[in-house]
Amino acid sequence: MRRRMLPGFNLSLGYSLSYLGLIVLLPLAALTWKASGLGLGGLVELLRVPRTLAALKLSFGGATLAAAINVVAGLLVAWVLVRYRFPGRRLFDAVVDLPFALPTAVAGIALTALYAPNGWIGQWLAAFGVKIAYTPAGVLVAMVFVGFPFVVRTLQPVLETLEHDVEEAAETLGARRWQIFLRVILPMLVPTLLTGFALALARAVGEYGSVIFIAGNIPMKSEIAPLLIVQSLEQFDYAGAAALGVAMLAFSFVLLLLITLLQRWSRRWAENAP
Amino acid sequence: MKLLPAVLTLLAALATTAVAAKNVTLLNASYDPTRELYRDTNAAFAAQWKAQHGDTVTIRMSHGGSGKQARAVADGLPADVVTLALARDIDVLAERGLLPRNWQQRLPDNSAPYTSTIVFLVRKGNPKKILDWSDLVRPGVQVITPNPKTSGGARWNFLAAWGYALRQPGGNEARAKAFVHALYRHVPVLDTGARGATNTFVQRGIGDVLLAWENEAMLARQEMGGSDVEIVVPSMSILAEPSVAVVDRNVDKHGTRAVAEAYLKFLYTPQGQAIAAKHHYRPRSPQVMAKFASRFPKVQLFTLKEVFGDWNQVNARFFADGAIFDQIGPGN
């Protein structure tokens, strides 16, 4: 047997597995067990209700769109914070973490206060007939807000280790700026961007606190899936609530799996790139 | 580190004196708008109990949405008494064996020592001229009311609208359903709780009229938007009966039954009733009501029982999954 670098492999593996089991798998098992009261038929039945479908569509669609927006905006912000030196940079850097630290309900109320038709931003938009608060657009705004730091924070360390010489080499070989970005820098960043995308997506899918205040919560229009879970709980329908939870979990799992596969593929592609 | 023994001695000393003076602690699980009411009630009851028995009663409060509170108690929150927004939430506890099913007969007036009703809160000067339920479905009127699936108060709103339509000349179930359907088409935001809806209306400036508990509306006018809103009392509304009960399983475990029962009975005394009236709840006692009559506008009130039967029937018919609210609520 090959000697391992660190001693106590069995102990640490055992510890990791039991910790993972206790913190992650046990609650998920309890959730599935609660949902099992409904049976597979009941679960399928639940997913065929138009209102449930609409809520799932909003939660997953909104989260995907929000994560995509965050990837673009986050890349820009991370780039600026890593590559440029300007006064107040550290302050800006710290501000990025605020959506992490703020209680989500506070964020929701603040965003609603801003975007409501009588709010600072909302009143200007209202003049153009644009409504953000209490519409699906409001849901998107809240989801972008909570997911933003995930993209920036995953990108920063990678951008910092990116070698300037590669870019300089490309430039001496006659590449234009956009070529350098598209063919040299971006391929190296794609796996990290996907990680940031996945984190932002996962966070937004399950987000309740901040979305609920700005959403309007009208069934079929601006109602998110986690709210349906809360509604089932209010009616003491534990099995129904757990079933919806399991459905969301399954969707999220499939999405994250797809992203991981995409990441692998992109890494291989980046390595094999000419 | 040297401090530790000193602190421990002090704590031990405190604990012994506490035992000698016989401290009793009660936990009251209540719903959101009762914070101010119970702050005063608790102080008055503690003073009375101290005078009569010499013991110090401390009443701790837990507030939240009524349904959420019921769930917390069902799941193990050790509340000695529950004071919730509707009997249905206490029925749930009875179904789980925390108290007997006939709990509502154990205290006078269906175990609801104070009542309230559903009124309208409108913008200053009532620009949309909203005077009664029928004005809510006029074109261009936006109504704010929370989701009856998540809010006890919103269930009273729904039932008040239904009962009004039913009791109009020529009213019947089909017409009531059509009226409530039309009403929810005027609802742009469906908050999860009564306080959230009040916020949406008062702070965010959404909507022309807020359907609210009478006590919440009066509080909102008093504290939140003072001069910006006014109350409109419709011609007819529902008598909302927020219920109270001792949680038998918990008081027997804590040995607090006597205090807990006395605490709830205190709500029915002239002093308790006056405190309720002061906080905009309609007192049951005719004498106290007469004293505060100027605060409570006259309105024709119907009870849940008269129009709808009991909460089990109401829930199955209106608020269960796929029931009437799901068919005619917003988005339909």
Coordinates of C-alpha atoms in Angstrom, one line a residue:
Chain A
M1 CA 0.0 0.0 0.0
R2 CA 1.2 3.4 -0.8
R3 CA 2.1 5.6 2.1
R4 CA -0.2 8.6 2.4
M5 CA 1.1 12.1 3.1
L6 CA -1.0 12.6 6.2
P7 CA -1.3 10.1 9.0
G8 CA -4.7 9.0 10.4
F9 CA -6.4 8.6 7.0
N10 CA -9.0 6.2 8.4
L11 CA -9.8 8.4 11.3
S12 CA -10.2 11.6 9.3
L13 CA -12.3 9.8 6.6
G14 CA -14.5 8.4 9.2
Y15 CA -14.9 11.8 10.8
S16 CA -15.6 13.5 7.5
L17 CA -18.3 10.9 6.6
S18 CA -20.1 11.0 9.9
Y19 CA -20.0 14.8 10.0
L20 CA -21.4 15.0 6.5
G21 CA -24.0 12.5 7.5
L22 CA -25.0 14.4 10.6
I23 CA -25.1 17.8 9.1
V24 CA -26.3 17.2 5.6
L25 CA -27.7 13.7 5.0
L26 CA -29.7 13.3 8.2
P27 CA -31.9 16.4 7.7
L28 CA -32.4 15.4 4.0
A29 CA -33.3 11.8 5.1
A30 CA -35.8 13.3 7.6
L31 CA -37.3 15.5 4.8
T32 CA -37.6 12.5 2.5
W33 CA -39.2 10.4 5.2
K34 CA -41.8 13.1 5.9
A35 CA -42.6 13.4 2.2
S36 CA -42.9 9.6 1.9
G37 CA -46.4 9.9 3.6
L38 CA -47.6 11.2 0.2
G39 CA -46.1 8.5 -1.9
L40 CA -44.7 8.8 -5.4
G41 CA -48.2 9.1 -6.9
G42 CA -49.0 12.0 -4.6
L43 CA -45.7 13.7 -5.5
V44 CA -46.5 13.5 -9.2
E45 CA -50.0 14.7 -8.6
L46 CA -48.6 17.7 -6.7
L47 CA -46.3 18.6 -9.5
R48 CA -49.2 18.6 -12.0
V49 CA -51.0 21.4 -10.2
P50 CA -50.6 24.5 -12.4
R51 CA -49.9 26.8 -9.4
T52 CA -47.1 24.6 -8.2
L53 CA -45.6 24.4 -11.6
A54 CA -45.8 28.2 -12.0
A55 CA -44.0 28.7 -8.6
L56 CA -41.3 26.2 -9.5
K57 CA -40.8 27.9 -12.8
L58 CA -40.4 31.3 -11.2
S59 CA -38.1 30.0 -8.5
F60 CA -35.8 28.1 -10.9
G61 CA -36.2 30.4 -13.9
G62 CA -35.6 33.5 -11.8
A63 CA -32.6 31.9 -10.0
T64 CA -31.0 30.9 -13.3
L65 CA -31.5 34.3 -14.8
A66 CA -30.2 36.0 -11.6
A67 CA -27.1 33.7 -11.6
A68 CA -26.4 34.6 -15.2
I69 CA -26.6 38.3 -14.5
N70 CA -24.4 37.8 -11.5
V71 CA -21.8 36.0 -13.5
V72 CA -21.4 38.9 -15.9
A73 CA -21.6 41.6 -13.3
G74 CA -19.5 39.6 -10.8
L75 CA -16.8 39.1 -13.4
L76 CA -16.6 42.8 -14.0
V77 CA -16.5 43.7 -10.3
A78 CA -14.0 41.0 -9.5
W79 CA -11.8 42.0 -12.4
V80 CA -11.8 45.7 -11.3
L81 CA -11.1 44.7 -7.6
V82 CA -8.2 42.4 -8.5
R83 CA -6.5 44.3 -11.4
Y84 CA -6.8 47.9 -10.5
R85 CA -5.6 49.9 -7.6
F86 CA -7.8 52.9 -6.7
P87 CA -8.6 54.7 -3.5
G88 CA -11.4 53.0 -1.5
R89 CA -10.7 49.6 -3.1
R90 CA -10.6 47.8 0.2
L91 CA -13.9 49.4 1.2
F92 CA -15.6 48.3 -2.0
D93 CA -14.1 44.9 -1.5
A94 CA -15.7 44.7 2.0
V95 CA -19.1 45.9 0.6
V96 CA -19.3 42.9 -1.7
D97 CA -19.8 40.7 1.4
L98 CA -22.8 42.7 2.7
P99 CA -25.5 40.5 1.1
F100 CA -23.9 37.6 3.0
A101 CA -24.1 39.4 6.3
L102 CA -27.4 41.1 6.1
P103 CA -30.4 39.2 7.5
T104 CA -32.4 38.3 4.4
A105 CA -35.6 39.9 5.8
V106 CA -33.8 43.2 6.2
A107 CA -32.5 43.0 2.7
G108 CA -36.0 42.3 1.4
I109 CA -37.5 45.2 3.3
A110 CA -34.8 47.5 2.1
L111 CA -35.1 46.5 -1.5
T112 CA -38.9 46.9 -1.3
A113 CA -38.5 50.3 0.2
L114 CA -36.3 51.2 -2.8
Y115 CA -38.3 49.7 -5.6
A116 CA -41.8 50.3 -4.4
P117 CA -43.7 52.9 -6.5
N118 CA -43.0 55.5 -3.7
G119 CA -39.4 54.5 -3.2
W120 CA -36.2 56.2 -4.3
I121 CA -35.7 54.1 -7.4
G122 CA -39.3 53.0 -7.8
Q123 CA -40.7 56.5 -8.3
W124 CA -38.5 57.2 -11.2
L125 CA -39.2 53.8 -12.8
A126 CA -42.9 54.4 -12.1
A127 CA -42.8 57.5 -14.2
F128 CA -41.8 55.3 -17.2
G129 CA -44.5 52.8 -16.3
V130 CA -41.9 50.2 -15.1
K131 CA -42.8 48.3 -12.0
I132 CA -40.3 46.3 -10.1
A133 CA -41.6 45.7 -6.6
Y134 CA -44.5 43.3 -6.4
T135 CA -43.8 41.8 -9.8
P136 CA -41.6 38.9 -11.0
A137 CA -38.9 41.5 -11.7
G138 CA -38.8 42.2 -8.0
V139 CA -38.1 38.5 -7.4
L140 CA -35.2 38.8 -9.8
V141 CA -33.8 41.8 -8.1
A142 CA -33.8 40.1 -4.7
M143 CA -32.2 37.0 -6.2
V144 CA -29.5 39.0 -7.9
F145 CA -28.8 40.7 -4.6
V146 CA -28.3 37.6 -2.5
G147 CA -26.3 35.7 -5.1
F148 CA -23.9 38.4 -6.1
P149 CA -21.1 37.9 -3.5
F150 CA -20.8 34.2 -4.4
V151 CA -19.6 35.0 -7.9
V152 CA -17.2 37.7 -6.9
R153 CA -15.7 35.7 -4.1
T154 CA -15.1 32.6 -6.2
L155 CA -13.5 34.5 -9.0
Q156 CA -11.2 36.7 -7.0
P157 CA -8.6 34.1 -5.9
V158 CA -8.4 32.7 -9.5
L159 CA -8.0 36.1 -11.1
E160 CA -5.2 36.9 -8.6
T161 CA -3.2 33.8 -9.7
L162 CA -3.8 34.5 -13.4
E163 CA -0.3 35.1 -15.0
H164 CA 0.2 38.4 -16.7
D165 CA 2.9 36.8 -18.9
V166 CA 0.3 34.8 -20.8
E167 CA -1.6 38.0 -21.8
E168 CA 1.7 39.7 -22.7
A169 CA 2.8 36.7 -24.8
A170 CA -0.6 36.8 -26.6
E171 CA -0.1 40.5 -27.2
T172 CA 3.4 40.1 -28.6
L173 CA 2.0 37.4 -30.9
G174 CA -0.4 40.1 -32.3
A175 CA -3.7 39.2 -30.6
R176 CA -6.2 42.0 -30.2
R177 CA -7.6 42.9 -26.8
W178 CA -10.9 41.1 -27.4
Q179 CA -9.1 38.1 -28.7
I180 CA -6.9 38.0 -25.6
F181 CA -10.1 38.1 -23.4
L182 CA -12.1 35.6 -25.4
R183 CA -9.4 33.1 -26.3
V184 CA -6.9 33.4 -23.4
I185 CA -8.5 34.7 -20.3
L186 CA -12.1 33.5 -20.5
P187 CA -11.2 29.8 -21.1
M188 CA -9.2 29.8 -18.0
L189 CA -12.0 31.4 -16.0
V190 CA -14.9 29.2 -17.3
P191 CA -14.7 26.5 -14.6
T192 CA -14.6 29.2 -11.8
L193 CA -17.4 31.1 -13.5
L194 CA -19.5 27.9 -13.5
T195 CA -18.8 27.4 -9.8
G196 CA -19.9 30.9 -9.0
F197 CA -23.0 30.4 -11.2
A198 CA -23.9 27.2 -9.4
L199 CA -23.5 28.8 -5.9
A200 CA -25.5 31.9 -6.9
L201 CA -28.2 29.7 -8.4
A202 CA -28.4 27.4 -5.4
R203 CA -28.7 30.3 -3.1
A204 CA -31.4 32.1 -5.1
V205 CA -33.5 29.0 -5.6
G206 CA -34.0 28.5 -1.9
E207 CA -34.2 32.2 -1.0
Y208 CA -37.3 33.1 1.0
G209 CA -36.7 35.9 3.4
S210 CA -35.7 38.7 1.0
V211 CA -37.9 37.6 -1.9
I212 CA -41.1 37.4 0.1
F213 CA -41.2 41.1 0.8
I214 CA -40.7 42.3 -2.7
A215 CA -42.5 39.5 -4.7
G216 CA -46.2 40.5 -4.3
N217 CA -46.9 36.7 -3.9
I218 CA -49.7 36.5 -6.3
P219 CA -50.4 32.9 -7.3
M220 CA -49.4 32.0 -10.9
K221 CA -47.6 35.3 -11.2
S222 CA -45.2 36.2 -8.5
E223 CA -45.3 33.3 -6.0
I224 CA -42.1 31.4 -5.3
A225 CA -41.9 27.7 -4.5
P226 CA -40.6 28.2 -1.0
L227 CA -43.7 30.2 -0.2
L228 CA -45.9 27.3 -1.3
I229 CA -44.0 25.2 1.2
V230 CA -44.7 27.7 4.0
Q231 CA -48.3 27.7 3.0
S232 CA -48.6 24.0 3.2
L233 CA -47.0 24.2 6.7
E234 CA -49.5 26.8 7.8
Q235 CA -52.2 24.3 6.9
F236 CA -50.4 21.6 8.9
D237 CA -49.8 19.7 5.7
Y238 CA -46.3 18.5 6.6
A239 CA -46.2 15.7 4.0
G240 CA -47.2 18.2 1.2
A241 CA -44.6 20.7 2.4
A242 CA -41.9 18.0 2.6
A243 CA -42.9 16.7 -0.9
L244 CA -42.4 20.1 -2.4
G245 CA -39.1 20.3 -0.6
V246 CA -38.0 17.0 -2.1
A247 CA -39.0 18.1 -5.5
M248 CA -37.0 21.3 -5.2
L249 CA -34.1 19.3 -3.9
A250 CA -34.2 16.9 -6.8
F251 CA -34.3 19.8 -9.4
S252 CA -31.4 21.5 -7.7
F253 CA -29.4 18.3 -7.6
V254 CA -29.9 17.7 -11.3
L255 CA -29.0 21.3 -12.1
L256 CA -25.8 21.2 -9.9
L257 CA -24.9 17.9 -11.5
L258 CA -25.2 19.4 -15.0
I259 CA -23.1 22.3 -14.0
T260 CA -20.4 20.0 -12.6
L261 CA -20.3 18.0 -15.8
L262 CA -20.1 21.2 -17.8
Q263 CA -17.3 22.3 -15.7
R264 CA -15.3 19.1 -16.3
W265 CA -15.9 19.4 -20.0
S266 CA -14.8 23.0 -20.0
R267 CA -11.7 22.3 -18.1
R268 CA -10.7 19.6 -20.5
W269 CA -11.5 21.9 -23.3
A270 CA -9.3 24.7 -21.8
E271 CA -6.4 22.2 -21.4
N272 CA -6.7 21.0 -24.9
A273 CA -7.1 24.4 -26.4
P274 CA -4.4 25.2 -29.0
Chain B
M1 CA -11.0 33.2 36.4
K2 CA -11.1 34.4 40.0
L3 CA -14.5 35.9 39.2
L4 CA -16.1 32.6 38.5
P5 CA -16.6 31.4 42.1
A6 CA -18.0 34.8 43.0
V7 CA -20.4 34.7 40.2
L8 CA -21.5 31.2 41.0
T9 CA -22.1 32.1 44.7
L10 CA -24.1 35.1 43.6
L11 CA -26.2 33.0 41.2
A12 CA -26.8 30.4 44.0
A13 CA -27.9 33.1 46.4
L14 CA -30.3 34.5 43.8
A15 CA -31.7 31.1 43.1
T16 CA -32.4 30.4 46.8
T17 CA -34.1 33.7 47.3
A18 CA -36.1 33.1 44.2
V19 CA -37.4 29.8 45.5
A20 CA -38.2 31.3 48.9
A21 CA -40.3 34.1 47.3
K22 CA -42.1 31.5 45.1
N23 CA -41.6 32.7 41.6
V24 CA -44.0 31.4 39.0
T25 CA -43.3 31.8 35.3
L26 CA -46.0 31.5 32.6
L27 CA -45.4 31.4 28.9
N28 CA -48.2 32.9 26.7
A29 CA -48.0 32.0 23.0
S30 CA -50.0 34.7 21.2
Y31 CA -50.3 36.2 17.7
D32 CA -48.8 39.4 16.3
P33 CA -51.1 42.4 17.1
T34 CA -51.5 41.5 20.8
R35 CA -48.1 42.7 22.0
E36 CA -49.3 46.0 23.5
L37 CA -52.4 44.4 24.9
Y38 CA -50.6 41.7 26.8
R39 CA -47.8 44.0 28.0
D40 CA -50.4 45.9 30.0
T41 CA -52.5 42.8 31.0
N42 CA -49.5 40.9 32.3
A43 CA -48.4 43.8 34.5
A44 CA -51.9 44.2 35.9
F45 CA -52.4 40.5 36.5
A46 CA -48.9 40.1 38.2
A47 CA -49.8 43.0 40.5
Q48 CA -53.1 41.4 41.4
W49 CA -51.7 37.9 42.0
K50 CA -48.9 39.3 44.1
A51 CA -51.5 41.2 46.3
Q52 CA -53.7 38.1 46.6
H53 CA -51.1 35.3 47.0
G54 CA -47.8 37.0 47.7
D55 CA -46.1 35.1 44.8
T56 CA -44.4 36.8 41.9
V57 CA -45.7 35.8 38.5
T58 CA -43.6 36.5 35.4
I59 CA -45.4 36.1 32.1
R60 CA -43.2 35.6 29.1
M61 CA -44.6 36.3 25.7
S62 CA -44.1 34.6 22.4
H63 CA -45.6 36.4 19.4
G64 CA -45.9 35.4 15.8
G65 CA -48.4 34.5 13.1
S66 CA -51.3 32.6 14.7
G67 CA -50.9 29.4 12.7
K68 CA -47.1 29.5 13.2
Q69 CA -47.6 29.8 17.0
A70 CA -50.0 26.9 17.0
R71 CA -47.5 24.8 15.1
A72 CA -44.7 25.8 17.5
V73 CA -46.8 24.7 20.5
A74 CA -47.8 21.5 18.8
D75 CA -44.1 20.8 18.1
G76 CA -43.2 21.4 21.7
L77 CA -43.1 25.1 22.6
P78 CA -43.9 24.8 26.4
A79 CA -46.6 27.5 26.4
D80 CA -48.9 27.4 29.5
V81 CA -51.6 29.4 27.7
V82 CA -52.3 30.2 24.1
T83 CA -54.1 33.4 23.0
L84 CA -54.5 33.0 19.3
A85 CA -56.3 34.7 16.4
L86 CA -58.8 32.0 15.7
A87 CA -60.3 29.0 17.4
R88 CA -59.1 26.8 14.5
D89 CA -55.5 27.2 15.6
I90 CA -56.4 25.9 19.1
D91 CA -58.5 23.1 17.7
V92 CA -55.3 21.9 16.1
L93 CA -53.7 21.6 19.5
A94 CA -56.8 19.7 20.8
E95 CA -56.5 17.3 17.9
R96 CA -53.0 16.5 19.0
G97 CA -54.1 15.9 22.6
L98 CA -52.6 19.0 24.2
L99 CA -55.9 20.0 25.6
P100 CA -59.4 18.5 25.6
R101 CA -61.6 19.0 22.5
N102 CA -64.3 20.9 24.5
W103 CA -61.8 23.6 25.4
Q104 CA -64.0 26.3 24.0
Q105 CA -66.7 25.6 26.6
R106 CA -64.3 26.0 29.6
L107 CA -64.5 29.8 29.6
P108 CA -67.4 32.2 29.0
D109 CA -68.2 33.6 25.5
N110 CA -66.6 30.7 23.5
S111 CA -63.3 31.3 25.3
A112 CA -63.0 34.6 23.5
P113 CA -62.7 37.3 26.2
Y114 CA -62.4 40.2 23.7
T115 CA -63.5 40.4 20.1
S116 CA -62.7 42.5 17.1
T117 CA -64.0 43.0 13.6
I118 CA -62.8 43.7 10.1
V119 CA -62.7 47.3 9.0
F120 CA -61.2 49.4 6.1
L121 CA -58.2 51.6 6.3
V122 CA -58.2 54.2 3.5
R123 CA -56.0 57.1 2.4
K124 CA -56.5 60.5 4.0
G125 CA -59.7 62.1 2.8
N126 CA -60.9 58.8 1.3
P127 CA -60.1 59.9 -2.3
K128 CA -61.8 56.8 -3.8
K129 CA -64.9 57.3 -1.7
I130 CA -64.8 53.8 -0.2
L131 CA -67.7 53.4 2.2
D132 CA -68.8 49.8 2.1
W133 CA -67.8 46.4 0.8
S134 CA -69.4 46.9 -2.6
D135 CA -67.0 49.9 -3.3
L136 CA -64.0 47.5 -3.1
V137 CA -64.8 46.0 -6.5
R138 CA -65.3 49.2 -8.4
P139 CA -62.8 49.6 -11.3
G140 CA -59.5 51.2 -10.3
V141 CA -59.7 50.3 -6.6
Q142 CA -56.8 48.3 -5.2
V143 CA -57.4 46.2 -2.1
I144 CA -54.6 45.1 0.2
T145 CA -55.3 41.9 2.2
P146 CA -52.9 39.1 3.2
N147 CA -53.1 35.5 2.1
P148 CA -55.7 33.6 4.0
K149 CA -53.6 30.5 3.7
T150 CA -50.9 32.0 5.8
S151 CA -52.7 34.6 7.9
G152 CA -55.4 34.2 10.5
G153 CA -56.5 37.8 10.1
A154 CA -56.9 37.3 6.3
R155 CA -59.3 34.4 6.9
W156 CA -61.6 36.8 8.8
N157 CA -61.3 39.3 5.9
F158 CA -62.3 36.7 3.4
L159 CA -65.3 35.5 5.6
A160 CA -66.4 39.1 6.3
A161 CA -66.6 39.8 2.5
W162 CA -68.4 36.5 1.9
G163 CA -70.9 37.1 4.7
Y164 CA -71.6 40.7 3.5
A165 CA -72.4 39.5 0.0
L166 CA -74.5 36.7 1.3
R167 CA -76.6 39.0 3.4
Q168 CA -77.4 41.5 0.7
P169 CA -80.9 41.6 -0.7
G170 CA -81.1 38.7 -3.1
G171 CA -77.8 37.3 -1.8
N172 CA -76.9 33.6 -2.2
E173 CA -73.8 31.4 -2.2
A174 CA -73.2 31.9 -5.9
R175 CA -73.4 35.6 -5.7
A176 CA -71.1 35.6 -2.6
K177 CA -68.6 33.5 -4.5
A178 CA -68.7 35.9 -7.5
F179 CA -68.3 38.9 -5.2
V180 CA -65.3 37.5 -3.4
H181 CA -63.8 36.4 -6.7
A182 CA -64.2 40.0 -8.0
L183 CA -62.7 41.3 -4.8
Y184 CA -59.5 39.3 -5.1
R185 CA -59.0 40.5 -8.6
H186 CA -58.4 43.9 -7.0
V187 CA -55.6 42.6 -4.8
P188 CA -52.1 43.5 -6.2
V189 CA -50.0 42.1 -3.4
L190 CA -50.7 39.1 -1.2
D191 CA -48.6 39.4 2.0
T192 CA -48.1 36.5 4.3
G193 CA -49.3 38.2 7.5
A194 CA -51.4 41.0 8.8
R195 CA -48.5 43.2 9.8
G196 CA -46.8 42.7 6.4
A197 CA -50.0 43.9 4.7
T198 CA -50.3 46.9 7.0
N199 CA -46.7 47.8 6.0
T200 CA -47.4 47.4 2.3
F201 CA -50.3 49.8 2.6
V202 CA -49.0 52.4 5.0
Q203 CA -45.2 52.4 4.3
R204 CA -45.1 51.4 0.7
G205 CA -48.2 53.3 -0.3
I206 CA -49.6 50.4 -2.3
G207 CA -53.4 50.1 -2.7
D208 CA -56.4 52.3 -1.9
V209 CA -57.8 50.3 1.0
L210 CA -56.5 47.8 3.5
L211 CA -58.7 45.2 5.1
A212 CA -57.6 45.0 8.7
W213 CA -58.5 44.0 12.2
E214 CA -60.2 46.9 13.8
N215 CA -57.5 46.9 16.6
E216 CA -54.7 46.9 14.0
A217 CA -56.3 49.7 12.0
M218 CA -56.7 51.8 15.1
L219 CA -53.1 51.1 16.0
A220 CA -51.9 51.9 12.5
R221 CA -53.7 55.2 12.5
Q222 CA -52.4 56.0 16.0
E223 CA -48.7 55.0 15.5
M224 CA -47.7 54.3 11.9
G225 CA -49.2 56.7 9.5
G226 CA -51.0 59.0 11.9
S227 CA -52.4 61.7 9.6
D228 CA -52.1 59.8 6.3
V229 CA -54.9 57.2 6.8
E230 CA -58.4 57.0 8.1
I231 CA -60.7 54.2 9.2
V232 CA -63.9 53.4 7.3
V233 CA -66.4 51.1 9.0
P234 CA -68.5 49.1 6.6
S235 CA -72.2 48.6 7.1
M236 CA -71.7 45.0 8.1
S237 CA -68.8 42.8 9.2
I238 CA -67.8 39.7 10.9
L239 CA -67.4 39.3 14.7
A240 CA -63.8 38.0 15.0
E241 CA -63.4 36.0 18.1
P242 CA -59.7 35.5 19.1
S243 CA -59.7 32.6 21.5
V244 CA -57.7 31.8 24.6
A245 CA -57.0 28.5 26.3
V246 CA -54.9 26.8 29.0
V247 CA -52.7 24.1 27.5
D248 CA -53.4 21.2 29.9
R249 CA -50.5 19.1 29.0
N250 CA -48.0 21.9 29.6
V251 CA -49.5 23.4 32.8
D252 CA -49.7 19.9 34.4
K253 CA -46.1 19.3 33.6
H254 CA -45.0 22.8 35.0
G255 CA -47.5 22.7 37.9
T256 CA -48.9 26.1 36.9
R257 CA -52.5 25.2 36.3
A258 CA -53.9 27.4 39.1
V259 CA -52.0 30.5 37.9
A260 CA -52.7 29.9 34.2
E261 CA -56.4 29.5 34.8
A262 CA -56.5 32.6 37.0
Y263 CA -54.6 34.5 34.3
L264 CA -57.2 33.7 31.6
K265 CA -60.1 34.5 34.0
F266 CA -58.5 37.8 34.7
L267 CA -59.1 38.8 31.0
Y268 CA -62.9 38.6 31.8
T269 CA -62.7 40.9 34.9
P270 CA -63.7 44.5 34.6
Q271 CA -60.0 45.5 34.9
G272 CA -59.0 43.0 32.1
Q273 CA -61.8 44.1 29.9
A274 CA -60.9 47.7 30.3
I275 CA -57.3 47.0 29.3
A276 CA -58.6 45.2 26.2
A277 CA -60.8 48.1 25.3
K278 CA -57.9 50.5 25.8
H279 CA -56.0 48.5 23.2
H280 CA -58.9 48.6 20.7
Y281 CA -60.3 45.2 21.3
R282 CA -64.1 45.1 21.8
P283 CA -64.8 44.0 25.4
R284 CA -67.4 41.3 26.0
S285 CA -68.7 43.0 29.2
P286 CA -71.6 45.3 28.4
Q287 CA -70.7 47.6 31.3
V288 CA -67.1 48.1 30.0
M289 CA -68.3 48.3 26.5
A290 CA -70.7 51.1 27.5
K291 CA -67.8 53.0 29.1
F292 CA -65.8 52.8 25.9
A293 CA -68.7 53.0 23.4
S294 CA -67.4 56.1 21.7
R295 CA -64.2 54.3 20.6
F296 CA -66.1 51.5 18.8
P297 CA -68.3 52.5 15.9
K298 CA -71.6 50.8 15.6
V299 CA -71.6 48.1 13.0
Q300 CA -73.8 45.1 12.2
L301 CA -71.9 42.0 13.2
F302 CA -72.5 38.4 12.2
T303 CA -70.7 35.5 13.8
L304 CA -68.8 32.7 12.2
K305 CA -71.3 30.2 13.6
E306 CA -74.4 32.0 12.2
V307 CA -73.1 32.1 8.7
F308 CA -70.5 29.4 8.2
G309 CA -70.7 26.8 11.0
D310 CA -67.4 25.8 12.7
W311 CA -63.8 26.2 11.6
N312 CA -63.4 22.7 10.4
Q313 CA -66.3 23.2 7.9
V314 CA -64.9 26.7 7.0
N315 CA -61.4 25.3 6.4
A316 CA -62.5 22.3 4.3
R317 CA -64.8 24.5 2.2
F318 CA -62.7 27.6 1.7
F319 CA -59.1 27.3 2.6
A320 CA -58.0 23.7 2.1
D321 CA -55.9 22.9 -1.0
G322 CA -58.1 23.1 -4.1
A323 CA -61.0 24.6 -2.1
I324 CA -62.8 27.8 -2.9
F325 CA -59.9 30.2 -2.2
D326 CA -57.7 28.3 -4.6
Q327 CA -60.3 28.6 -7.2
I328 CA -61.1 32.3 -6.9
G329 CA -58.1 33.8 -5.2
P330 CA -55.7 36.2 -7.0
G331 CA -54.2 34.8 -10.2
N332 CA -57.4 33.1 -11.1

